[in-house]
GROMACS .gro file of C-alpha atoms in nm:
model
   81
    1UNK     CA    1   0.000   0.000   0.000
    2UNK     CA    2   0.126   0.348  -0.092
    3UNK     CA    3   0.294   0.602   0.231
    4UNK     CA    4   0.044   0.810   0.157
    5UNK     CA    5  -0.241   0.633   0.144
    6UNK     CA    6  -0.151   0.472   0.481
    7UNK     CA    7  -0.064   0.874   0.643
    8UNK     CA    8  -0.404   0.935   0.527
    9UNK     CA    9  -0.601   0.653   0.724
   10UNK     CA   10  -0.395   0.726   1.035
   11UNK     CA   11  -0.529   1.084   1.002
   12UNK     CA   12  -0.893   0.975   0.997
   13UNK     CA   13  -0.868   0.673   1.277
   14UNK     CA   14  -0.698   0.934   1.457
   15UNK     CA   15  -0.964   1.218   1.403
   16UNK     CA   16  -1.210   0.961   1.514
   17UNK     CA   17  -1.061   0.822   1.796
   18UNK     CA   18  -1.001   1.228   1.911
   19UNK     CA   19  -1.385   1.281   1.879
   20UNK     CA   20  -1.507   0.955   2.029
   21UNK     CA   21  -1.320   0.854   2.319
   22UNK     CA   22  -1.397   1.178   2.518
   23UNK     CA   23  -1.730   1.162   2.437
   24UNK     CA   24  -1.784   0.760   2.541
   25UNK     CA   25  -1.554   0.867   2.868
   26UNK     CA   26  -1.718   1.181   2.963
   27UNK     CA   27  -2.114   1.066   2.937
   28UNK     CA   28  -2.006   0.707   3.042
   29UNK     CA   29  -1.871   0.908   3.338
   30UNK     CA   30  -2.193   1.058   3.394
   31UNK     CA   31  -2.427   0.797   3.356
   32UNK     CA   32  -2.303   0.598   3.626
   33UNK     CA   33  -2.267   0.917   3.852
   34UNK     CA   34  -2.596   0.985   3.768
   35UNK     CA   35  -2.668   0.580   3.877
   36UNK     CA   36  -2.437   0.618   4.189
   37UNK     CA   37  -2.563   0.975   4.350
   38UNK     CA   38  -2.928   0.921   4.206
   39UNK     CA   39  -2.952   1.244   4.031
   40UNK     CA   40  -3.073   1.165   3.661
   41UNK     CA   41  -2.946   1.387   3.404
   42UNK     CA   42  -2.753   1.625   3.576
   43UNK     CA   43  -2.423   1.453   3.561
   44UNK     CA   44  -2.508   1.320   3.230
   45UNK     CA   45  -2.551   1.683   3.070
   46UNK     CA   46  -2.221   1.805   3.223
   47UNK     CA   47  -2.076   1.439   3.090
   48UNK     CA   48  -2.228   1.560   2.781
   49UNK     CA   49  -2.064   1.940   2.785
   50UNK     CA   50  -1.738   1.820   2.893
   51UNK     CA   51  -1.680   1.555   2.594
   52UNK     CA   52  -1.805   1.798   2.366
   53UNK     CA   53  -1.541   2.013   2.481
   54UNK     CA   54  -1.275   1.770   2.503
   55UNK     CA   55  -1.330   1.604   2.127
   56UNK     CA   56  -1.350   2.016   2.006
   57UNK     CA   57  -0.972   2.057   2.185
   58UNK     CA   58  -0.864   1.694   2.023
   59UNK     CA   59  -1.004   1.774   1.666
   60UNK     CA   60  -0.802   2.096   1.742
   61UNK     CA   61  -0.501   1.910   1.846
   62UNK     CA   62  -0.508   1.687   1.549
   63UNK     CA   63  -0.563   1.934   1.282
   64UNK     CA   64  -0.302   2.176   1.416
   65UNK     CA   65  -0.029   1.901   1.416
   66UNK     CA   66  -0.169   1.826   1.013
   67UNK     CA   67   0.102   1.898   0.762
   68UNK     CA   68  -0.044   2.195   0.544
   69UNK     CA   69   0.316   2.321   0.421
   70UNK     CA   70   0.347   2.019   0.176
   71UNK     CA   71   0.030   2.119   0.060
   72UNK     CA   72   0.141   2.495  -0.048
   73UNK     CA   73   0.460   2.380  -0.184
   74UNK     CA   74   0.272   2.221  -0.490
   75UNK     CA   75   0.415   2.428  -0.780
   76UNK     CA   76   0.106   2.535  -0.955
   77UNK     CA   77  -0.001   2.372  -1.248
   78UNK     CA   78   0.064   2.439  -1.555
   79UNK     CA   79  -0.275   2.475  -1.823
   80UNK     CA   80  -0.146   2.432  -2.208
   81UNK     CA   81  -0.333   2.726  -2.369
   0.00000   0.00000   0.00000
């Protein structure tokens, strides 16, 4: 399989492993403090803001560290006229 084709799926299992494992944590997290303390969806909503917030920072994290100078490099194409 081609480097690059292989870069490019460890971009996207890694976007979606940023996005989903806070998430699954956070109102996992919540549920069963919700189950525990017997309050019913107030842990879960503030499971729900906190993943939110943590995928947002890990999409951030893995699209900041995404290598957009070998993308501008490209010499432009050249159209025969």
């Amino acid at each position: 399989m081609d480097p690059k084709t292989l870069r490019m799926f460890a971009l996207a299992s890694q976007l979606g492993f940023s996005l989903a494992a806070p998430l699954v944590f956070f109102i996992g997290g919540g549920i069963l403090l919700d189950r525990k303390v017997g309050t019913t969806p107030l842990f879960l909503l503030v499971g729900v803001i906190l993943g939110m917030i943590g995928a947002g920072y890990g999409l951030w994290d893995v699209v900041k560290r995404f290598p957009t100078e070998q993308i501008r490099r490209r010499p432009p194409s050249k159209r025969p006229e």
